[in-house]
PDB file of C-alpha atoms and ligand atoms in Angstrom:
ATOM      1  CA  UNK Z 140      20.952  45.060  -6.371  1.00  0.00           C
ATOM      2  CA  UNK Z 141      21.031  41.338  -5.601  1.00  0.00           C
ATOM      3  CA  UNK Z 142      18.300  39.433  -7.282  1.00  0.00           C
ATOM      4  CA  UNK Z 143      16.003  37.494  -5.064  1.00  0.00           C
ATOM      5  CA  UNK Z 144      16.515  33.739  -4.868  1.00  0.00           C
ATOM      6  CA  UNK Z 145      14.269  31.119  -3.393  1.00  0.00           C
ATOM      7  CA  UNK Z 146      15.255  30.311   0.090  1.00  0.00           C
ATOM      8  CA  UNK Z 147      15.691  26.520   0.260  1.00  0.00           C
ATOM      9  CA  UNK Z 148      14.598  26.548   3.956  1.00  0.00           C
ATOM     10  CA  UNK Z 149      11.422  28.435   3.270  1.00  0.00           C
ATOM     11  CA  UNK Z 150      10.242  26.469   0.350  1.00  0.00           C
ATOM     12  CA  UNK Z 151      11.153  22.980   1.548  1.00  0.00           C
ATOM     13  CA  UNK Z 152       8.016  20.993   0.681  1.00  0.00           C
ATOM     14  CA  UNK Z 153       6.142  18.959   3.403  1.00  0.00           C
ATOM     15  CA  UNK Z 154       3.099  16.996   2.946  1.00  0.00           C
ATOM     16  CA  UNK Z 155      -0.205  18.384   4.166  1.00  0.00           C
ATOM     17  CA  UNK Z 156      -1.176  16.520   7.304  1.00  0.00           C
ATOM     18  CA  UNK Z 157      -4.457  15.298   6.224  1.00  0.00           C
ATOM     19  CA  UNK Z 158      -3.125  13.221   3.388  1.00  0.00           C
ATOM     20  CA  UNK Z 159      -2.400   9.592   3.936  1.00  0.00           C
ATOM     21  CA  UNK Z 160       1.252   8.718   4.512  1.00  0.00           C
ATOM     22  CA  UNK Z 161       3.158   6.514   2.308  1.00  0.00           C
ATOM     23  CA  UNK Z 162       3.302   3.216   3.990  1.00  0.00           C
ATOM     24  CA  UNK Z 163       4.955   0.281   2.377  1.00  0.00           C
ATOM     25  CA  UNK Z 164       2.905  -2.117   4.346  1.00  0.00           C
ATOM     26  CA  UNK Z 165      -0.389  -1.075   2.950  1.00  0.00           C
ATOM     27  CA  UNK Z 166       0.656   0.305  -0.483  1.00  0.00           C
ATOM     28  CA  UNK Z 167      -1.133  -1.281  -3.465  1.00  0.00           C
ATOM     29  CA  UNK Z 168       0.443  -4.177  -5.154  1.00  0.00           C
ATOM     30  CA  UNK Z 169       0.337  -2.214  -8.442  1.00  0.00           C
ATOM     31  CA  UNK Z 170       2.198   1.093  -8.377  1.00  0.00           C
ATOM     32  CA  UNK Z 171      -0.013   2.549 -11.140  1.00  0.00           C
ATOM     33  CA  UNK Z 172      -2.815   2.298  -8.586  1.00  0.00           C
ATOM     34  CA  UNK Z 173      -0.981   4.429  -6.198  1.00  0.00           C
ATOM     35  CA  UNK Z 174       0.030   6.902  -8.952  1.00  0.00           C
ATOM     36  CA  UNK Z 175      -3.530   7.278 -10.144  1.00  0.00           C
ATOM     37  CA  UNK Z 176      -4.651   7.856  -6.558  1.00  0.00           C
ATOM     38  CA  UNK Z 177      -1.972  10.528  -5.871  1.00  0.00           C
ATOM     39  CA  UNK Z 178      -2.774  12.115  -9.244  1.00  0.00           C
ATOM     40  CA  UNK Z 179      -6.454  12.269  -8.583  1.00  0.00           C
ATOM     41  CA  UNK Z 180      -5.935  13.741  -5.177  1.00  0.00           C
ATOM     42  CA  UNK Z 181      -3.747  16.551  -6.359  1.00  0.00           C
ATOM     43  CA  UNK Z 182      -6.250  17.258  -9.107  1.00  0.00           C
ATOM     44  CA  UNK Z 183      -9.034  17.447  -6.583  1.00  0.00           C
ATOM     45  CA  UNK Z 184      -7.074  19.840  -4.459  1.00  0.00           C
ATOM     46  CA  UNK Z 185      -6.678  22.065  -7.403  1.00  0.00           C
ATOM     47  CA  UNK Z 186      -2.996  21.681  -8.060  1.00  0.00           C
ATOM     48  CA  UNK Z 187      -1.702  23.847 -10.825  1.00  0.00           C
ATOM     49  CA  UNK Z 188      -1.178  21.736 -13.997  1.00  0.00           C
ATOM     50  CA  UNK Z 189      -0.349  18.389 -12.318  1.00  0.00           C
ATOM     51  CA  UNK Z 190      -0.396  16.703 -15.663  1.00  0.00           C
ATOM     52  CA  UNK Z 191       2.815  18.331 -16.923  1.00  0.00           C
ATOM     53  CA  UNK Z 192       5.691  16.102 -16.218  1.00  0.00           C
ATOM     54  CA  UNK Z 193       9.363  15.678 -17.251  1.00  0.00           C
ATOM     55  CA  UNK Z 194      10.001  12.988 -19.863  1.00  0.00           C
ATOM     56  CA  UNK Z 195      13.685  11.934 -20.133  1.00  0.00           C
ATOM     57  CA  UNK Z 196      15.228   9.849 -22.977  1.00  0.00           C
ATOM     58  CA  UNK Z 197      18.677   8.893 -24.013  1.00  0.00           C
ATOM     59  CA  UNK Z 198      20.334   8.387 -27.290  1.00  0.00           C
ATOM     60  CA  UNK Z 199      21.774   5.209 -28.444  1.00  0.00           C
ATOM     61  CA  UNK Z 200      25.161   6.316 -27.212  1.00  0.00           C
ATOM     62  CA  UNK Z 201      23.787   7.358 -23.782  1.00  0.00           C
ATOM     63  CA  UNK Z 202      23.495  11.099 -24.143  1.00  0.00           C
ATOM     64  CA  UNK Z 203      20.412  12.092 -22.014  1.00  0.00           C
ATOM     65  CA  UNK Z 204      17.789  14.714 -22.672  1.00  0.00           C
ATOM     66  CA  UNK Z 205      14.618  15.732 -21.046  1.00  0.00           C
ATOM     67  CA  UNK Z 206      11.622  17.973 -21.627  1.00  0.00           C
ATOM     68  CA  UNK Z 207       8.115  18.769 -20.336  1.00  0.00           C
ATOM     69  CA  UNK Z 208       5.140  16.794 -21.810  1.00  0.00           C
ATOM     70  CA  UNK Z 209       1.599  16.142 -20.793  1.00  0.00           C
ATOM     71  CA  UNK Z 210       0.549  13.062 -19.023  1.00  0.00           C
ATOM     72  CA  UNK Z 211      -2.621  12.116 -20.699  1.00  0.00           C
ATOM     73  CA  UNK Z 212      -3.832   9.060 -18.652  1.00  0.00           C
ATOM     74  CA  UNK Z 213      -2.630   6.679 -16.028  1.00  0.00           C
ATOM     75  CA  UNK Z 214      -3.878   3.242 -17.180  1.00  0.00           C
ATOM     76  CA  UNK Z 215      -3.775  -0.023 -15.334  1.00  0.00           C
ATOM     77  CA  UNK Z 216      -0.189  -0.867 -16.588  1.00  0.00           C
ATOM     78  CA  UNK Z 217       0.996   2.206 -18.518  1.00  0.00           C
ATOM     79  CA  UNK Z 218       1.189   5.925 -18.844  1.00  0.00           C
ATOM     80  CA  UNK Z 219      -0.244   7.514 -22.037  1.00  0.00           C
ATOM     81  CA  UNK Z 220       1.420  10.437 -23.900  1.00  0.00           C
ATOM     82  CA  UNK Z 221       1.392  11.924 -27.408  1.00  0.00           C
ATOM     83  CA  UNK Z 222       4.307  13.257 -29.386  1.00  0.00           C
ATOM     84  CA  UNK Z 223       5.983  13.659 -32.601  1.00  0.00           C
ATOM     85  CA  UNK Z 224       7.816  10.308 -33.474  1.00  0.00           C
ATOM     86  CA  UNK Z 225      10.289  12.228 -35.488  1.00  0.00           C
ATOM     87  CA  UNK Z 226      11.362  14.526 -32.620  1.00  0.00           C
ATOM     88  CA  UNK Z 227      14.538  13.965 -30.549  1.00  0.00           C
ATOM     89  CA  UNK Z 228      12.600  12.140 -27.857  1.00  0.00           C
ATOM     90  CA  UNK Z 229      10.566  10.189 -30.394  1.00  0.00           C
ATOM     91  CA  UNK Z 230      13.771   9.080 -32.264  1.00  0.00           C
ATOM     92  CA  UNK Z 231      15.469   8.164 -29.064  1.00  0.00           C
ATOM     93  CA  UNK Z 232      12.576   6.196 -27.821  1.00  0.00           C
ATOM     94  CA  UNK Z 233      12.489   4.192 -31.009  1.00  0.00           C
ATOM     95  CA  UNK Z 234      16.205   3.519 -30.693  1.00  0.00           C
ATOM     96  CA  UNK Z 235      16.364   2.438 -27.162  1.00  0.00           C
ATOM     97  CA  UNK Z 236      12.662   1.422 -26.380  1.00  0.00           C
ATOM     98  CA  UNK Z 237      13.114   3.244 -22.930  1.00  0.00           C
ATOM     99  CA  UNK Z 238      12.063   6.369 -21.187  1.00  0.00           C
ATOM    100  CA  UNK Z 239      11.710   7.867 -17.748  1.00  0.00           C
ATOM    101  CA  UNK Z 240       9.243  10.396 -16.224  1.00  0.00           C
ATOM    102  CA  UNK Z 241       9.303  12.565 -13.197  1.00  0.00           C
ATOM    103  CA  UNK Z 242       6.637  14.329 -11.563  1.00  0.00           C
ATOM    104  CA  UNK Z 243       6.648  16.860  -8.625  1.00  0.00           C
ATOM    105  CA  UNK Z 244       3.401  18.203  -7.123  1.00  0.00           C
ATOM    106  CA  UNK Z 245       3.950  21.092  -4.818  1.00  0.00           C
ATOM    107  CA  UNK Z 246       0.510  20.993  -3.336  1.00  0.00           C
ATOM    108  CA  UNK Z 247       0.993  17.595  -1.987  1.00  0.00           C
ATOM    109  CA  UNK Z 248       4.748  17.534  -1.675  1.00  0.00           C
ATOM    110  CA  UNK Z 249       4.791  14.315  -3.630  1.00  0.00           C
ATOM    111  CA  UNK Z 250       7.063  13.200  -6.414  1.00  0.00           C
ATOM    112  CA  UNK Z 251       7.047  10.015  -8.566  1.00  0.00           C
ATOM    113  CA  UNK Z 252       9.916   8.778 -10.712  1.00  0.00           C
ATOM    114  CA  UNK Z 253       9.117   6.094 -13.361  1.00  0.00           C
ATOM    115  CA  UNK Z 254      11.327   4.056 -15.737  1.00  0.00           C
ATOM    116  CA  UNK Z 255       9.959   1.749 -18.405  1.00  0.00           C
ATOM    117  CA  UNK Z 256       9.591   0.231 -21.888  1.00  0.00           C
ATOM    118  CA  UNK Z 257       7.805   2.501 -24.500  1.00  0.00           C
ATOM    119  CA  UNK Z 258       5.148   1.016 -26.862  1.00  0.00           C
ATOM    120  CA  UNK Z 259       3.972   3.133 -29.746  1.00  0.00           C
ATOM    121  CA  UNK Z 260       0.175   3.081 -30.319  1.00  0.00           C
ATOM    122  CA  UNK Z 261      -0.922   1.504 -33.631  1.00  0.00           C
ATOM    123  CA  UNK Z 262      -2.112   3.800 -36.422  1.00  0.00           C
ATOM    124  CA  UNK Z 263      -5.782   3.030 -35.837  1.00  0.00           C
ATOM    125  CA  UNK Z 264      -5.467   4.211 -32.223  1.00  0.00           C
ATOM    126  CA  UNK Z 265      -3.441   7.232 -33.242  1.00  0.00           C
ATOM    127  CA  UNK Z 266      -5.910   8.039 -35.903  1.00  0.00           C
ATOM    128  CA  UNK Z 267      -8.790   7.877 -33.525  1.00  0.00           C
ATOM    129  CA  UNK Z 268      -7.197   9.953 -30.871  1.00  0.00           C
ATOM    130  CA  UNK Z 269      -5.997  12.548 -33.494  1.00  0.00           C
ATOM    131  CA  UNK Z 270      -9.684  12.769 -34.831  1.00  0.00           C
ATOM    132  CA  UNK Z 271     -10.698  13.673 -31.315  1.00  0.00           C
ATOM    133  CA  UNK Z 272      -8.499  16.776 -31.083  1.00  0.00           C
ATOM    134  CA  UNK Z 273      -9.709  20.314 -31.912  1.00  0.00           C
ATOM    135  CA  UNK Z 274      -9.178  21.537 -35.473  1.00  0.00           C
ATOM    136  CA  UNK Z 275      -6.579  24.035 -34.147  1.00  0.00           C
ATOM    137  CA  UNK Z 276      -4.512  21.362 -32.532  1.00  0.00           C
ATOM    138  CA  UNK Z 277      -4.818  19.083 -35.649  1.00  0.00           C
ATOM    139  CA  UNK Z 278      -3.693  21.994 -37.726  1.00  0.00           C
ATOM    140  CA  UNK Z 279      -0.749  22.851 -35.491  1.00  0.00           C
ATOM    141  CA  UNK Z 280       0.453  19.285 -35.404  1.00  0.00           C
ATOM    142  CA  UNK Z 281       0.276  19.262 -39.273  1.00  0.00           C
ATOM    143  CA  UNK Z 282       2.276  22.455 -39.814  1.00  0.00           C
ATOM    144  CA  UNK Z 283       4.955  21.999 -37.125  1.00  0.00           C
ATOM    145  CA  UNK Z 284       7.574  19.453 -36.702  1.00  0.00           C
ATOM    146  CA  UNK Z 285       9.375  19.424 -33.458  1.00  0.00           C
ATOM    147  CA  UNK Z 286      13.183  20.447 -33.775  1.00  0.00           C
ATOM    148  CA  UNK Z 287      13.150  21.616 -37.327  1.00  0.00           C
ATOM    149  CA  UNK Z 288      14.227  25.203 -37.946  1.00  0.00           C
ATOM    150  CA  UNK Z 289      11.534  27.708 -38.245  1.00  0.00           C
ATOM    151  CA  UNK Z 290      12.718  29.333 -41.440  1.00  0.00           C
ATOM    152  CA  UNK Z 291       9.457  30.936 -42.514  1.00  0.00           C
ATOM    153  CA  UNK Z 292       7.020  31.653 -39.724  1.00  0.00           C
ATOM    154  CA  UNK Z 293       4.530  33.657 -41.915  1.00  0.00           C
ATOM    155  CA  UNK Z 294       4.181  30.529 -44.321  1.00  0.00           C
ATOM    156  CA  UNK Z 295       3.574  28.344 -41.302  1.00  0.00           C
ATOM    157  CA  UNK Z 296       0.953  30.681 -39.872  1.00  0.00           C
ATOM    158  CA  UNK Z 297      -0.759  30.746 -43.239  1.00  0.00           C
ATOM    159  CA  UNK Z 298      -0.740  26.978 -43.619  1.00  0.00           C
ATOM    160  CA  UNK Z 299      -2.066  26.617 -40.091  1.00  0.00           C
ATOM    161  CA  UNK Z 300      -4.961  29.123 -40.586  1.00  0.00           C
ATOM    162  CA  UNK Z 301      -5.979  27.497 -43.933  1.00  0.00           C
ATOM    163  CA  UNK Z 302      -6.140  24.019 -42.240  1.00  0.00           C
ATOM    164  CA  UNK Z 303      -7.891  25.205 -39.154  1.00  0.00           C
ATOM    165  CA  UNK Z 304     -10.442  27.296 -41.031  1.00  0.00           C
ATOM    166  CA  UNK Z 305     -11.072  24.728 -43.776  1.00  0.00           C
ATOM    167  CA  UNK Z 306     -13.949  22.217 -43.934  1.00  0.00           C
ATOM    168  CA  UNK Z 307     -12.135  19.092 -44.999  1.00  0.00           C
ATOM    169  CA  UNK Z 308     -11.143  16.534 -42.439  1.00  0.00           C
ATOM    170  CA  UNK Z 309      -7.513  17.027 -41.459  1.00  0.00           C
ATOM    171  CA  UNK Z 310      -5.489  13.667 -41.631  1.00  0.00           C
ATOM    172  CA  UNK Z 311      -3.120  12.753 -38.902  1.00  0.00           C
ATOM    173  CA  UNK Z 312       0.426  13.428 -39.969  1.00  0.00           C
ATOM    174  CA  UNK Z 313       2.174  10.080 -39.781  1.00  0.00           C
ATOM    175  CA  UNK Z 314       4.738  11.391 -37.405  1.00  0.00           C
ATOM    176  CA  UNK Z 315       2.240  12.485 -34.846  1.00  0.00           C
ATOM    177  CA  UNK Z 316       1.597   9.450 -32.596  1.00  0.00           C
ATOM    178  CA  UNK Z 317       0.496   8.306 -29.059  1.00  0.00           C
ATOM    179  CA  UNK Z 318       2.692   6.103 -26.981  1.00  0.00           C
ATOM    180  CA  UNK Z 319       2.616   4.234 -23.667  1.00  0.00           C
ATOM    181  CA  UNK Z 320       5.374   3.964 -21.083  1.00  0.00           C
ATOM    182  CA  UNK Z 321       5.003   0.457 -19.383  1.00  0.00           C
ATOM    183  CA  UNK Z 322       7.047   0.964 -16.120  1.00  0.00           C
ATOM    184  CA  UNK Z 323       9.168  -1.545 -14.549  1.00  0.00           C
ATOM    185  CA  UNK Z 324      10.436   0.727 -11.807  1.00  0.00           C
ATOM    186  CA  UNK Z 325       8.377   3.350  -9.994  1.00  0.00           C
ATOM    187  CA  UNK Z 326       9.543   5.318  -6.883  1.00  0.00           C
ATOM    188  CA  UNK Z 327       7.220   7.299  -4.823  1.00  0.00           C
ATOM    189  CA  UNK Z 328       8.648  10.161  -2.679  1.00  0.00           C
ATOM    190  CA  UNK Z 329       6.798  12.332  -0.093  1.00  0.00           C
ATOM    191  CA  UNK Z 330       8.185  15.330   1.688  1.00  0.00           C
ATOM    192  CA  UNK Z 331       8.250  15.472   5.489  1.00  0.00           C
ATOM    193  CA  UNK Z 332       8.988  18.283   7.839  1.00  0.00           C
ATOM    194  CA  UNK Z 333      12.676  18.443   8.794  1.00  0.00           C
ATOM    195  CA  UNK Z 334      13.593  16.670   5.530  1.00  0.00           C
ATOM    196  CA  UNK Z 335      13.078  13.066   6.876  1.00  0.00           C
ATOM    197  CA  UNK Z 336      11.387  12.274   3.681  1.00  0.00           C
ATOM    198  CA  UNK Z 337      10.056   8.971   2.693  1.00  0.00           C
ATOM    199  CA  UNK Z 338      10.332   6.749  -0.346  1.00  0.00           C
ATOM    200  CA  UNK Z 339       8.716   3.499  -1.594  1.00  0.00           C
ATOM    201  CA  UNK Z 340      10.368   1.853  -4.598  1.00  0.00           C
ATOM    202  CA  UNK Z 341       8.660  -0.702  -6.773  1.00  0.00           C
ATOM    203  CA  UNK Z 342      10.318  -2.963  -9.223  1.00  0.00           C
ATOM    204  CA  UNK Z 343       8.602  -5.367 -11.772  1.00  0.00           C
ATOM    205  CA  UNK Z 344      10.499  -8.654 -12.536  1.00  0.00           C
ATOM    206  CA  UNK Z 345       8.889 -11.231 -14.697  1.00  0.00           C
ATOM    207  CA  UNK Z 346       5.580  -9.503 -14.446  1.00  0.00           C
ATOM    208  CA  UNK Z 347       5.559  -9.434 -10.705  1.00  0.00           C
ATOM    209  CA  UNK Z 348       5.831  -6.155  -8.691  1.00  0.00           C
ATOM    210  CA  UNK Z 349       7.796  -6.050  -5.367  1.00  0.00           C
ATOM    211  CA  UNK Z 350       8.171  -2.951  -3.291  1.00  0.00           C
ATOM    212  CA  UNK Z 351      10.406  -1.786  -0.349  1.00  0.00           C
ATOM    213  CA  UNK Z 352      10.795   1.382   1.688  1.00  0.00           C
ATOM    214  CA  UNK Z 353      14.104   3.097   0.839  1.00  0.00           C
ATOM    215  CA  UNK Z 354      15.963   5.938   2.430  1.00  0.00           C
ATOM    216  CA  UNK Z 355      15.194   9.247   0.980  1.00  0.00           C
TER     217      UNK Z 355
HETATM  218  C1  FMN M 584       3.419  22.567 -20.564  1.00  0.00           C
HETATM  219  C2  FMN M 584       4.112  21.922 -21.774  1.00  0.00           C
HETATM  220  C3  FMN M 584       3.448  20.778 -22.262  1.00  0.00           C
HETATM  221  C4  FMN M 584       3.930  20.058 -23.300  1.00  0.00           C
HETATM  222  N1  FMN M 584       3.380  18.983 -23.789  1.00  0.00           N
HETATM  223  C5  FMN M 584       3.912  18.235 -24.708  1.00  0.00           C
HETATM  224  C6  FMN M 584       3.391  16.920 -25.087  1.00  0.00           C
HETATM  225  O1  FMN M 584       2.360  16.442 -24.461  1.00  0.00           O
HETATM  226  N2  FMN M 584       3.962  16.209 -26.130  1.00  0.00           N
HETATM  227  C7  FMN M 584       5.055  16.767 -26.762  1.00  0.00           C
HETATM  228  O2  FMN M 584       5.616  16.119 -27.707  1.00  0.00           O
HETATM  229  N3  FMN M 584       5.642  17.823 -26.483  1.00  0.00           N
HETATM  230  C8  FMN M 584       5.029  18.599 -25.392  1.00  0.00           C
HETATM  231  N4  FMN M 584       5.680  19.826 -25.119  1.00  0.00           N
HETATM  232  C9  FMN M 584       6.712  20.351 -25.803  1.00  0.00           C
HETATM  233  C10 FMN M 584       8.021  19.656 -25.352  1.00  0.00           C
HETATM  234  O3  FMN M 584       8.460  20.176 -24.143  1.00  0.00           O
HETATM  235  C11 FMN M 584       9.169  19.816 -26.322  1.00  0.00           C
HETATM  236  O4  FMN M 584       9.477  21.127 -26.612  1.00  0.00           O
HETATM  237  C12 FMN M 584       8.956  19.026 -27.609  1.00  0.00           C
HETATM  238  O5  FMN M 584       8.101  17.825 -27.452  1.00  0.00           O
HETATM  239  C13 FMN M 584      10.155  18.691 -28.451  1.00  0.00           C
HETATM  240  O6  FMN M 584      11.090  17.906 -27.631  1.00  0.00           O
HETATM  241  P1  FMN M 584      12.372  17.119 -28.171  1.00  0.00           P
HETATM  242  O7  FMN M 584      12.892  18.033 -29.133  1.00  0.00           O
HETATM  243  O8  FMN M 584      13.238  17.149 -26.928  1.00  0.00           O
HETATM  244  O9  FMN M 584      11.762  15.821 -28.592  1.00  0.00           O
HETATM  245  C14 FMN M 584       5.194  20.494 -23.894  1.00  0.00           C
HETATM  246  C15 FMN M 584       5.779  21.649 -23.382  1.00  0.00           C
HETATM  247  C16 FMN M 584       5.266  22.258 -22.321  1.00  0.00           C
HETATM  248  C17 FMN M 584       6.063  23.363 -21.792  1.00  0.00           C
END
């Protein structure tokens, strides 16, 4: 029997009519203000996990890779994430200093694509943020290293439980860090009925943001 596949005509996303339309003339000067406003709106509307986004990196020789990560905060000039600095993405970020992020929110038929420089948080900030995590999260970060073979799962589970159930403070492993993507290009996309979608593209040059409507 043929497997059901999504019908692209049925699932084509179109913005709810009560949301404000993307309008380059009145869009904020700072694209992160618009990103925050879109993000807060989808959260208010009960979107399913809007904080999970795609983070793309490239190796020094240009081999791309991407994965899902959690967007922790939209700050005035940066997006905050946390990761293992020794993971593939962490190494690539350290090599190139660059990363890209993509979102898609079904509930609002909106998407945002971001490219920027990456700045690792200093040890003091990462220590403070790590101290604010639950013991289970701290323990799991301590016994798991992204990308290494899982050669002995029982041993890993035992070390995890011992840390989680112990009483001593769990120190942050030096590979577990927070980072910020400081965008220099941000493109907002909104889905319209009949596929006449709309985009606004922002670019930052010498610290100044410019924006234009582009065809979608
Ligand atoms: C819903 C979800 C949320 C995730 N959040 C993060 C995260 O915030 N940071 C992170 O490093 N990995 C996160 N991961 C795991 C990554 O997708 C990935 O497996 C891991 O970071 C290793 O990636 P890399 O080997 O490409 O560097 C998340 C995965 C999923 C599915």
